[in-house]
Amino acid sequence: MNKILCMAIAMAIMMLSAPLTGLANDGQAAPAEEAQVAGEATDAPKAGPAIPTELTQAVQQQVGAAMQTQQEQAAPAAETQAAPEAVAEQSQAPLQESEQAAAAIPAPAQTTGTVVNAVQEVMAPTPPPPAEPREEAAAGPVYLDSMPSDEVTAEIADSSKPEPVNPDILLTELIDEYQTSGMGRVFLEKMDRQELFYTTATAIVNVKSNRKNWVDHRVEAYREAILDAQAQYIEFLSSSIGATVKKTLIEDNQLPQFTDEEIANPSKVKSLVDKLVALGGTYLDNKLEEMGVDPKEYDAAPPSKKKLLMMKAIQQETITRSMAELSGVVPVKSFEAHDKDGNYKVAVAIVASPKFRSFAKEVLESRENVKPNARKVGGPSVRAQILGDKKALLQEFGIRRIYDQDGYPVLVSYGQSGMGYAGDNYQKKELYRQASFDHAESQAKANYALLMNAYGHTSSQTLESSVVKDVAKVTLRDGEEVPSEEFSTDMIKSEIQKIEVHGSIKSFPGIRELYRWTITHPENGQEVNGVVYAWSPRSAALAQEMKKTPEQKAAKAPAQPKHEGSAGGNVSKDVMSPNDF
């Protein structure tokens, strides 16, 4: 390495001597021999600005000292290697010529700092040429080894893990998507125009999906969400609100005290009791000591008294009561979200409007005489609409209105229930399955009463109170009163809420079972049993006809010709359209 450094210094001096020689020869070209020694086959450079004498002398001194040190280090190896000596001799020749050329240059004024910097630049090793940029390196980020490889691996593994799903956030996103790009956006627009009432409500499933009765808890969660949404509608129609706010302040700085009798003169009866207790206590103490137990651990606490010195309380009580008719309130959409741990949360959207309430009343009163809608003629059949995707039945709750292929309105009601038995006994399983279907049927039938003739009322009582208390306590120890204080601040909240909905219909014909299904839930493999019920003016007319006796049928007037409609509009993919409200 020292030899290479020596050769590099010689080459640097030769490059410096070229302009010096050019100045000394009044702009003449430098001798070709110098260029050949330096290993350059190029023309001599043009004359540059004057080089200060101090710079030339500093270079000469530094180069001379370096060459002398190099010669001293290279002397022991001269016997075995002759090539380095030849290089040294060749390096000294241009140095002498550079010294002679530099001596003839006039010395202008120059500061010492400039000389030192120039010498450092000459003596500094030449940096390696920059590497050519690689295209593949520019295509991506550059990573530095700023941490141990095991930490880097752990960090990469953590970053690759999916973020945990929050059912609350996911459910909110589903509702927002429905209300911004789905049919919910139309409902909101119509509500802003004061044409209908629209709202959503949520509820959690009280158990995780791995629990035995999870299916029934899920059904109850949807029922709770619908009930909460109906309560919002009831309060929207009519509310009676009462509120009371009050402040209480109590202050008494006198500490509690024991009377003289309590301290020194207990009653004879109490004295006798105390003696009996003492006698029994002494006997028990002796027995405890024999067993190695300290009797003092069971000593009774000394008597004490408490007294409220100061209290400040701010309290607000709010009572809300509402009562209204619920006829015509119908759920239009259901939502469901869950995380990987089996925590579920559900939501429903309901809609109510004067138009749909009138329809519910018409169904209740006219029944089989409800007329078809000519704009709905030509759509798919009821079974095609309901049973096109059987797995989707898991997400259907409540009641919906659709139209058959002839334009008649059809009220479709859904019900589902869990089985609650997971054993292998076939007979027992069938009994539980039948009970499950019975519960699903009850849900589906109840939806008709809650749609066409229902009333609801809500009541809630909330209490919020902020209490600050300072309580004094005096304890009697060995005939002396020992005082102490307890300071506390409490925030008290309480709520009592009740929601009740009642519905009833009488002698209502035409409700029939459309479909019965059993599906294994994809999340946990539990069996879900459900039914789909349907009502239409046609089914009501058939029921009324079948109730008549032969005599009544004979006296029946000629039937009116059946309305024949031509194929026109198409039924939208959504079960219910905002135009229905």
Coordinates of C-alpha atoms in Angstrom, one line a residue:
M1 CA 0.0 0.0 0.0
N2 CA 2.9 2.4 0.8
K3 CA 4.3 1.9 -2.7
I4 CA 1.0 2.7 -4.3
L5 CA 0.7 5.8 -2.2
C6 CA 4.1 6.9 -3.3
M7 CA 3.3 6.5 -6.9
A8 CA 0.0 8.4 -6.5
I9 CA 1.9 11.3 -4.8
A10 CA 4.4 11.4 -7.7
M11 CA 1.6 11.5 -10.2
A12 CA -0.1 14.3 -8.3
I13 CA 3.1 16.3 -8.3
M14 CA 3.7 15.8 -12.0
M15 CA 0.2 17.1 -12.7
L16 CA 0.9 20.1 -10.6
S17 CA 4.3 20.6 -12.2
A18 CA 2.7 20.8 -15.7
P19 CA 1.1 24.2 -15.3
L20 CA 4.1 25.4 -13.4
T21 CA 6.4 24.5 -16.3
G22 CA 4.0 26.1 -18.7
L23 CA 4.2 29.4 -16.8
A24 CA 7.9 29.2 -16.7
N25 CA 8.2 28.7 -20.4
D26 CA 5.8 31.6 -21.2
G27 CA 2.9 29.3 -22.3
Q28 CA 5.0 26.6 -24.0
A29 CA 3.8 23.1 -23.8
A30 CA 5.3 20.8 -21.1
P31 CA 7.9 18.3 -22.2
A32 CA 6.4 15.0 -23.5
E33 CA 8.7 13.0 -21.2
E34 CA 6.8 14.2 -18.1
A35 CA 3.5 13.1 -19.5
Q36 CA 4.9 9.7 -20.3
V37 CA 6.3 9.2 -16.8
A38 CA 2.9 10.0 -15.3
G39 CA 1.3 7.4 -17.6
E40 CA -0.8 10.0 -19.5
A41 CA -0.8 10.2 -23.3
T42 CA -2.7 13.5 -23.4
D43 CA -1.6 17.0 -24.5
A44 CA -0.2 19.4 -22.0
P45 CA -2.8 21.5 -20.2
K46 CA -3.2 25.1 -20.8
A47 CA -1.6 27.7 -18.6
G48 CA -3.6 28.5 -15.5
P49 CA -3.4 31.2 -12.9
A50 CA -0.2 31.8 -10.9
I51 CA 0.6 29.3 -8.2
P52 CA 1.8 30.9 -4.9
T53 CA 5.4 30.2 -3.8
E54 CA 4.2 29.1 -0.3
L55 CA 2.1 26.4 -2.0
T56 CA 5.0 25.2 -4.0
Q57 CA 7.3 25.1 -1.1
A58 CA 4.8 23.4 1.1
V59 CA 4.2 20.7 -1.5
Q60 CA 7.9 20.2 -1.9
Q61 CA 8.4 19.8 1.8
Q62 CA 5.5 17.4 2.2
V63 CA 6.5 15.3 -0.9
G64 CA 10.2 15.3 0.2
A65 CA 9.3 14.0 3.7
A66 CA 7.0 11.4 2.3
M67 CA 9.6 10.2 -0.2
Q68 CA 12.3 10.0 2.5
T69 CA 10.0 7.9 4.7
Q70 CA 9.1 5.7 1.8
Q71 CA 12.8 5.1 1.0
E72 CA 13.6 4.3 4.6
Q73 CA 10.7 1.7 4.7
A74 CA 11.5 0.3 1.3
A75 CA 15.4 -0.2 2.0
P76 CA 15.1 -3.6 3.9
A77 CA 13.1 -5.0 1.0
A78 CA 15.4 -3.7 -1.8
E79 CA 17.5 -6.9 -1.9
T80 CA 14.6 -9.1 -2.8
Q81 CA 12.5 -6.7 -4.8
A82 CA 14.2 -4.3 -7.3
A83 CA 11.1 -3.1 -9.0
P84 CA 10.0 -0.7 -6.2
E85 CA 13.4 1.1 -6.4
A86 CA 13.0 1.7 -10.1
V87 CA 9.7 3.3 -9.4
A88 CA 11.2 5.5 -6.7
E89 CA 13.9 6.7 -9.1
Q90 CA 11.4 7.5 -11.8
S91 CA 9.3 9.4 -9.2
Q92 CA 12.3 11.6 -8.1
A93 CA 13.1 12.9 -11.6
P94 CA 9.8 14.7 -12.1
L95 CA 10.0 16.0 -8.6
Q96 CA 13.3 17.8 -9.3
E97 CA 12.0 19.3 -12.5
S98 CA 8.9 20.5 -10.6
E99 CA 11.1 22.1 -8.0
Q100 CA 13.1 24.0 -10.6
A101 CA 10.0 25.1 -12.4
A102 CA 8.4 26.3 -9.3
A103 CA 11.5 28.3 -8.2
A104 CA 11.2 30.5 -11.2
I105 CA 7.6 31.6 -10.5
P106 CA 7.1 34.9 -8.7
A107 CA 5.6 34.6 -5.2
P108 CA 2.3 36.7 -4.8
A109 CA 0.8 37.4 -1.4
Q110 CA -1.1 34.5 0.1
T111 CA -2.4 33.6 3.5
T112 CA -1.1 30.6 5.5
G113 CA -4.6 29.1 5.7
T114 CA -4.9 28.9 1.9
V115 CA -1.5 27.1 1.8
V116 CA -2.5 24.5 4.3
N117 CA -5.8 23.9 2.5
A118 CA -4.0 23.5 -0.8
V119 CA -1.5 21.1 0.7
Q120 CA -4.3 19.0 2.3
E121 CA -6.1 18.8 -1.1
V122 CA -2.9 17.6 -2.8
M123 CA -2.0 15.1 -0.1
A124 CA -5.6 13.8 0.4
P125 CA -6.2 10.3 -1.2
T126 CA -8.2 10.3 -4.4
P127 CA -11.8 9.1 -3.7
P128 CA -13.0 6.2 -5.7
P129 CA -15.1 7.0 -8.7
P130 CA -18.9 6.9 -8.0
A131 CA -20.6 3.7 -9.0
E132 CA -23.0 3.9 -11.9
P133 CA -26.6 3.9 -10.7
R134 CA -28.5 0.6 -11.0
E135 CA -32.0 0.7 -12.5
E136 CA -33.3 -2.0 -10.2
A137 CA -32.1 -0.1 -7.1
A138 CA -34.1 3.0 -8.1
A139 CA -37.3 1.1 -8.5
G140 CA -37.8 0.6 -4.8
P141 CA -37.0 2.0 -1.3
V142 CA -33.5 1.5 0.1
Y143 CA -33.4 -0.3 3.5
L144 CA -30.6 0.4 6.0
D145 CA -29.5 -2.1 8.6
S146 CA -30.5 0.1 11.5
M147 CA -31.6 -2.8 13.8
P148 CA -30.7 -6.4 14.3
S149 CA -32.0 -8.9 11.8
D150 CA -34.2 -10.7 14.4
E151 CA -35.9 -7.4 15.3
V152 CA -36.4 -6.6 11.6
T153 CA -38.0 -10.0 11.1
A154 CA -40.3 -9.6 14.1
E155 CA -41.3 -6.1 12.9
I156 CA -42.1 -7.4 9.4
A157 CA -44.2 -10.2 10.9
D158 CA -46.1 -7.8 13.1
S159 CA -46.8 -5.5 10.2
S160 CA -48.1 -8.4 8.1
K161 CA -50.7 -9.3 10.6
P162 CA -54.2 -8.1 9.7
E163 CA -55.7 -5.4 11.9
P164 CA -58.4 -6.7 14.3
V165 CA -61.9 -6.2 13.0
N166 CA -64.2 -4.2 15.3
P167 CA -67.8 -5.2 14.8
D168 CA -69.0 -1.7 15.7
I169 CA -66.8 -0.1 13.1
L170 CA -67.6 -2.7 10.4
L171 CA -71.3 -2.4 11.1
T172 CA -71.1 1.4 10.8
E173 CA -69.4 1.1 7.5
L174 CA -72.1 -1.2 6.2
I175 CA -74.8 1.2 7.2
D176 CA -72.9 4.2 5.8
E177 CA -72.4 2.3 2.5
Y178 CA -76.2 1.6 2.3
Q179 CA -77.0 5.2 3.1
T180 CA -74.6 6.7 0.6
S181 CA -74.7 4.4 -2.4
G182 CA -77.6 2.0 -1.7
M183 CA -81.3 2.3 -1.4
G184 CA -80.8 4.0 2.0
R185 CA -79.6 7.1 0.2
V186 CA -83.1 7.5 -1.4
F187 CA -84.8 6.9 2.0
L188 CA -82.7 9.7 3.5
E189 CA -83.4 12.1 0.6
K190 CA -87.2 11.4 1.0
M191 CA -86.9 12.0 4.8
D192 CA -85.1 15.3 4.2
R193 CA -88.1 16.2 2.0
Q194 CA -90.4 15.3 5.0
E195 CA -92.0 12.5 3.0
L196 CA -91.2 9.6 5.4
F197 CA -89.5 8.5 8.6
Y198 CA -86.3 6.5 8.4
T199 CA -83.9 5.4 11.2
T200 CA -81.6 2.6 12.2
A201 CA -80.9 0.8 15.5
T202 CA -78.3 -1.7 16.6
A203 CA -78.0 -4.5 19.2
I204 CA -75.3 -6.9 20.3
V205 CA -75.7 -10.7 20.4
N206 CA -75.3 -11.4 24.1
V207 CA -73.1 -14.6 23.6
K208 CA -70.3 -15.6 21.3
S209 CA -71.0 -17.8 18.3
N210 CA -69.5 -20.9 19.9
R211 CA -72.2 -21.0 22.5
K212 CA -75.0 -23.6 22.3
N213 CA -78.0 -21.2 22.0
W214 CA -76.2 -18.6 19.9
V215 CA -78.8 -18.8 17.1
D216 CA -81.6 -17.8 19.5
H217 CA -79.6 -15.0 21.0
R218 CA -79.0 -13.7 17.5
V219 CA -82.7 -13.7 16.8
E220 CA -83.3 -11.8 20.1
A221 CA -80.7 -9.2 19.1
Y222 CA -82.6 -8.5 15.8
R223 CA -85.8 -8.3 17.8
E224 CA -84.2 -5.8 20.2
A225 CA -82.9 -3.7 17.3
I226 CA -86.4 -3.5 15.7
L227 CA -87.9 -2.6 19.0
D228 CA -85.4 0.2 19.6
A229 CA -86.1 1.5 16.1
Q230 CA -89.8 1.4 16.8
A231 CA -89.3 3.3 20.0
Q232 CA -87.5 6.1 18.0
Y233 CA -90.6 6.3 15.8
I234 CA -93.0 6.4 18.8
E235 CA -91.0 9.2 20.3
F236 CA -90.9 11.0 17.0
L237 CA -94.7 11.0 16.8
S238 CA -95.4 12.1 20.4
S239 CA -93.3 12.6 23.5
S240 CA -94.1 14.0 27.0
I241 CA -90.9 15.1 28.8
G242 CA -90.4 16.2 32.3
A243 CA -87.1 17.3 33.8
T244 CA -86.1 18.3 37.4
V245 CA -82.8 19.7 38.4
K246 CA -82.0 20.4 42.1
K247 CA -79.1 21.2 44.3
T248 CA -78.6 20.1 47.9
L249 CA -76.1 21.6 50.4
I250 CA -75.6 20.4 54.0
E251 CA -73.0 21.6 56.4
D252 CA -72.5 20.8 60.1
N253 CA -69.0 21.0 61.6
Q254 CA -69.7 19.3 64.9
L255 CA -68.1 15.9 65.4
P256 CA -70.2 13.0 66.6
Q257 CA -69.9 12.3 70.3
F258 CA -70.3 9.4 72.7
T259 CA -72.5 10.1 75.8
D260 CA -71.1 9.6 79.3
E261 CA -73.3 6.5 79.8
E262 CA -71.9 5.0 76.6
I263 CA -68.4 5.6 77.8
A264 CA -68.5 4.7 81.6
N265 CA -72.0 3.5 82.7
P266 CA -73.5 0.7 80.6
S267 CA -76.8 -0.7 81.7
K268 CA -77.0 -3.7 84.0
V269 CA -78.4 -5.9 81.2
K270 CA -75.7 -4.9 78.8
S271 CA -73.1 -5.4 81.6
L272 CA -74.4 -8.9 82.3
V273 CA -74.3 -9.7 78.6
D274 CA -70.8 -8.3 78.4
K275 CA -69.7 -10.5 81.3
L276 CA -71.2 -13.6 79.7
V277 CA -69.5 -12.8 76.4
A278 CA -66.2 -12.2 78.3
L279 CA -66.5 -15.6 80.0
G280 CA -67.1 -17.3 76.7
G281 CA -64.4 -15.3 75.0
T282 CA -61.9 -16.2 77.7
Y283 CA -62.6 -19.9 77.3
L284 CA -62.4 -19.6 73.5
D285 CA -59.2 -17.6 73.7
N286 CA -57.5 -20.3 75.8
K287 CA -58.6 -22.9 73.2
L288 CA -57.3 -20.8 70.3
E289 CA -53.9 -20.3 72.1
E290 CA -53.6 -24.1 72.6
M291 CA -54.1 -24.5 68.8
G292 CA -51.4 -21.8 68.1
V293 CA -53.9 -19.1 67.0
D294 CA -53.7 -15.6 68.2
P295 CA -57.1 -14.6 69.7
K296 CA -56.5 -10.9 69.0
E297 CA -57.1 -11.6 65.3
Y298 CA -60.8 -12.2 66.2
D299 CA -61.3 -9.2 68.5
A300 CA -64.4 -7.1 67.8
A301 CA -63.9 -3.7 66.2
P302 CA -64.1 -0.8 68.7
P303 CA -67.4 1.1 68.7
S304 CA -67.6 4.1 66.4
K305 CA -70.0 6.8 65.2
K306 CA -70.3 8.7 61.9
K307 CA -71.8 12.0 61.0
L308 CA -72.2 13.9 57.8
L309 CA -70.3 17.2 58.1
M310 CA -70.8 18.5 54.6
M311 CA -72.5 17.4 51.4
K312 CA -73.2 19.1 48.0
A313 CA -75.3 17.3 45.4
I314 CA -76.4 18.3 41.9
Q315 CA -79.1 16.1 40.6
Q316 CA -81.1 16.0 37.3
E317 CA -84.0 13.6 36.7
T318 CA -85.6 13.3 33.3
I319 CA -88.8 11.4 32.6
T320 CA -90.0 10.7 29.1
R321 CA -93.2 9.0 28.0
S322 CA -94.4 8.4 24.5
M323 CA -97.4 6.6 23.0
A324 CA -98.3 6.2 19.4
E325 CA -99.7 4.0 16.7
L326 CA -97.2 1.7 14.9
S327 CA -99.2 0.6 12.0
G328 CA -97.3 0.7 8.8
V329 CA -93.8 0.6 10.3
V330 CA -91.8 -1.9 8.4
P331 CA -88.1 -3.0 8.4
V332 CA -86.4 -2.6 5.1
K333 CA -82.8 -3.7 5.7
S334 CA -80.8 -5.8 8.1
F335 CA -77.1 -5.7 8.8
E336 CA -74.7 -7.9 10.6
A337 CA -71.0 -7.8 11.6
H338 CA -68.7 -9.9 13.6
D339 CA -65.0 -10.4 14.5
K340 CA -62.8 -13.5 14.5
D341 CA -63.7 -14.2 18.1
G342 CA -67.4 -14.7 17.4
N343 CA -68.7 -11.4 18.8
Y344 CA -71.7 -10.3 16.7
K345 CA -73.6 -7.1 16.4
V346 CA -76.7 -6.5 14.3
A347 CA -78.7 -3.5 13.0
V348 CA -81.9 -2.9 11.2
A349 CA -83.4 0.0 9.2
I350 CA -87.1 0.8 9.4
V351 CA -89.3 3.1 7.4
A352 CA -92.7 4.6 8.1
S353 CA -94.8 6.9 5.9
P354 CA -98.4 8.0 5.6
K355 CA -98.6 6.2 2.3
F356 CA -97.6 2.8 3.7
R357 CA -99.7 3.2 6.8
S358 CA -102.7 3.7 4.6
F359 CA -101.8 0.6 2.7
A360 CA -101.6 -1.4 6.1
K361 CA -105.0 -0.1 7.0
E362 CA -106.4 -1.0 3.6
V363 CA -105.2 -4.6 4.0
L364 CA -106.7 -4.9 7.4
E365 CA -110.1 -3.5 6.3
S366 CA -110.4 -4.6 2.7
R367 CA -108.5 -7.8 2.8
E368 CA -109.3 -9.8 -0.3
N369 CA -110.6 -6.7 -2.1
V370 CA -107.2 -4.9 -2.3
K371 CA -106.6 -4.0 -5.9
P372 CA -103.5 -4.9 -7.9
N373 CA -100.9 -2.3 -9.0
A374 CA -100.8 -2.2 -12.8
R375 CA -97.2 -0.8 -12.8
K376 CA -96.0 -4.0 -11.1
V377 CA -97.5 -6.4 -13.5
G378 CA -95.1 -8.7 -15.4
G379 CA -92.5 -9.2 -12.7
P380 CA -91.2 -12.5 -11.3
S381 CA -93.2 -14.8 -9.2
V382 CA -93.2 -14.6 -5.4
R383 CA -91.2 -17.9 -5.1
A384 CA -88.7 -16.7 -7.6
Q385 CA -88.1 -13.5 -5.6
I386 CA -87.9 -15.2 -2.2
L387 CA -86.2 -18.5 -3.0
G388 CA -83.7 -17.3 -5.6
D389 CA -80.9 -17.4 -3.0
K390 CA -81.9 -19.6 -0.1
K391 CA -78.8 -18.8 2.0
A392 CA -79.9 -15.2 2.0
L393 CA -82.8 -16.2 4.2
L394 CA -80.4 -16.2 7.2
Q395 CA -80.3 -12.4 7.0
E396 CA -84.1 -11.8 6.6
F397 CA -86.1 -10.7 9.7
G398 CA -89.5 -9.0 10.0
I399 CA -92.0 -8.4 7.2
R400 CA -91.7 -7.0 3.7
R401 CA -94.1 -6.1 0.9
I402 CA -93.5 -7.3 -2.6
Y403 CA -95.7 -7.8 -5.7
D404 CA -96.5 -11.0 -7.6
Q405 CA -96.4 -11.4 -11.4
D406 CA -100.0 -10.1 -11.7
G407 CA -99.3 -6.9 -9.7
Y408 CA -101.0 -8.0 -6.4
P409 CA -99.3 -6.9 -3.2
V410 CA -97.9 -9.7 -1.1
L411 CA -96.8 -9.4 2.5
V412 CA -93.9 -11.7 3.2
S413 CA -93.0 -12.5 6.8
Y414 CA -89.9 -14.2 8.1
G415 CA -89.1 -16.2 11.2
Q416 CA -86.2 -18.3 12.4
S417 CA -85.0 -20.1 15.5
G418 CA -82.2 -22.3 16.7
M419 CA -82.6 -26.0 17.6
G420 CA -80.7 -26.1 20.9
Y421 CA -79.8 -29.8 20.6
A422 CA -76.5 -31.1 19.2
G423 CA -76.7 -34.8 20.2
D424 CA -76.9 -37.8 18.0
N425 CA -80.3 -39.2 19.2
Y426 CA -82.5 -38.9 16.0
Q427 CA -85.9 -39.0 17.8
K428 CA -84.7 -36.3 20.3
K429 CA -83.3 -34.2 17.5
E430 CA -86.6 -34.3 15.6
L431 CA -88.5 -33.2 18.7
Y432 CA -86.3 -30.2 19.2
R433 CA -86.4 -29.4 15.5
Q434 CA -90.1 -29.3 15.5
A435 CA -90.1 -27.0 18.6
S436 CA -87.7 -24.8 16.8
F437 CA -90.0 -24.5 13.8
D438 CA -92.9 -23.7 16.1
H439 CA -91.0 -20.7 17.5
A440 CA -90.1 -19.5 14.0
E441 CA -93.8 -19.7 13.0
S442 CA -94.8 -17.6 15.9
Q443 CA -92.4 -14.9 15.0
A444 CA -93.6 -14.8 11.4
K445 CA -97.3 -14.6 12.4
A446 CA -96.7 -11.9 15.0
N447 CA -95.2 -9.7 12.3
Y448 CA -98.6 -9.3 10.6
A449 CA -100.3 -8.0 13.8
L450 CA -97.4 -5.6 14.5
L451 CA -97.6 -4.2 11.0
M452 CA -101.4 -3.7 10.5
N453 CA -102.7 -2.9 14.0
A454 CA -100.1 -2.1 16.6
Y455 CA -99.6 0.5 19.3
G456 CA -96.6 1.2 21.4
H457 CA -95.5 3.2 24.4
T458 CA -92.2 4.0 25.9
S459 CA -91.0 5.4 29.2
S460 CA -87.6 6.2 30.4
Q461 CA -86.4 7.7 33.7
T462 CA -82.8 8.8 34.0
L463 CA -81.0 10.2 37.0
E464 CA -77.6 11.9 37.1
S465 CA -76.2 13.1 40.4
S466 CA -72.8 14.5 41.4
V467 CA -72.2 14.1 45.2
V468 CA -69.4 15.5 47.3
K469 CA -69.4 14.4 51.0
D470 CA -67.2 14.9 54.0
V471 CA -68.0 12.4 56.8
A472 CA -66.6 12.5 60.3
K473 CA -65.9 9.3 62.2
V474 CA -65.2 9.0 65.9
T475 CA -63.9 5.7 67.3
L476 CA -63.9 4.9 71.0
R477 CA -60.5 3.3 72.0
D478 CA -59.8 2.6 75.6
G479 CA -62.2 5.2 76.8
E480 CA -60.8 7.9 74.4
E481 CA -62.5 9.3 71.4
V482 CA -60.3 9.2 68.2
P483 CA -61.7 11.4 65.4
S484 CA -61.1 10.9 61.6
E485 CA -62.7 12.2 58.3
E486 CA -63.6 10.6 55.0
F487 CA -63.9 12.8 52.0
S488 CA -65.4 11.4 48.8
T489 CA -66.7 12.5 45.4
D490 CA -69.1 10.4 43.4
M491 CA -70.9 10.5 40.1
I492 CA -74.1 8.5 40.1
K493 CA -76.1 7.5 37.0
S494 CA -79.2 5.4 36.8
E495 CA -81.7 4.6 34.1
I496 CA -85.0 2.8 33.9
Q497 CA -86.3 2.2 30.4
K498 CA -89.4 0.4 29.2
I499 CA -90.6 -0.2 25.6
E500 CA -93.8 -2.1 24.9
V501 CA -95.4 -2.8 21.6
H502 CA -98.8 -4.4 21.3
G503 CA -100.4 -5.7 18.0
S504 CA -103.5 -7.7 17.3
I505 CA -105.6 -8.7 14.3
K506 CA -108.8 -10.8 14.4
S507 CA -110.3 -13.2 11.8
F508 CA -107.7 -12.3 9.2
P509 CA -107.8 -14.8 6.4
G510 CA -105.2 -15.8 3.8
I511 CA -101.9 -16.2 5.8
R512 CA -100.1 -19.3 4.6
E513 CA -96.7 -20.9 4.8
L514 CA -94.7 -20.3 1.7
Y515 CA -91.5 -22.1 2.5
R516 CA -89.8 -24.0 5.3
W517 CA -86.0 -24.2 5.5
T518 CA -83.1 -25.6 7.5
I519 CA -79.6 -24.2 7.0
T520 CA -76.4 -24.8 8.8
H521 CA -74.9 -21.4 9.8
P522 CA -71.6 -21.0 7.9
E523 CA -69.8 -19.4 10.9
N524 CA -70.3 -22.0 13.6
G525 CA -72.1 -24.9 12.0
Q526 CA -75.2 -24.6 14.2
E527 CA -78.6 -25.5 12.7
V528 CA -81.0 -22.7 11.9
N529 CA -84.7 -23.5 11.2
G530 CA -86.9 -20.9 9.5
V531 CA -90.2 -20.3 7.8
V532 CA -91.5 -17.8 5.2
Y533 CA -95.2 -16.8 5.4
A534 CA -97.1 -14.9 2.8
W535 CA -100.4 -13.1 2.5
S536 CA -102.0 -11.6 -0.6
P537 CA -105.6 -10.5 -1.6
R538 CA -105.7 -13.7 -3.7
S539 CA -105.0 -16.0 -0.8
A540 CA -107.5 -14.1 1.4
A541 CA -110.1 -14.5 -1.4
L542 CA -109.4 -18.2 -1.5
A543 CA -109.7 -18.6 2.2
Q544 CA -113.0 -16.7 2.2
E545 CA -114.3 -18.9 -0.6
M546 CA -113.3 -22.1 1.2
K547 CA -115.2 -21.1 4.3
K548 CA -118.5 -20.8 2.4
T549 CA -121.1 -23.6 2.5
P550 CA -122.4 -25.1 -0.8
E551 CA -125.6 -23.1 -0.5
Q552 CA -123.7 -19.9 -0.2
K553 CA -121.6 -20.8 -3.2
A554 CA -124.7 -21.5 -5.3
A555 CA -126.2 -18.1 -4.5
K556 CA -122.9 -16.4 -5.3
A557 CA -123.1 -13.7 -7.9
P558 CA -121.3 -14.2 -11.2
A559 CA -117.6 -13.5 -10.7
Q560 CA -116.2 -10.4 -12.3
P561 CA -113.8 -11.0 -15.2
K562 CA -110.2 -11.4 -14.1
H563 CA -108.0 -8.4 -14.7
E564 CA -105.6 -9.2 -17.4
G565 CA -102.6 -7.0 -17.5
S566 CA -99.9 -6.8 -20.2
A567 CA -96.2 -7.2 -19.4
G568 CA -94.8 -3.8 -18.5
G569 CA -92.4 -2.9 -15.7
N570 CA -89.8 -5.0 -14.0
V571 CA -89.5 -5.6 -10.3
S572 CA -86.3 -4.1 -8.8
K573 CA -83.7 -6.3 -7.1
D574 CA -84.5 -4.7 -3.7
V575 CA -87.4 -6.2 -1.9
M576 CA -89.0 -2.9 -1.2
S577 CA -88.6 0.3 -3.2
P578 CA -88.6 3.8 -1.7
N579 CA -91.4 4.6 -4.0
D580 CA -93.6 2.4 -1.9
F581 CA -93.6 4.9 0.9

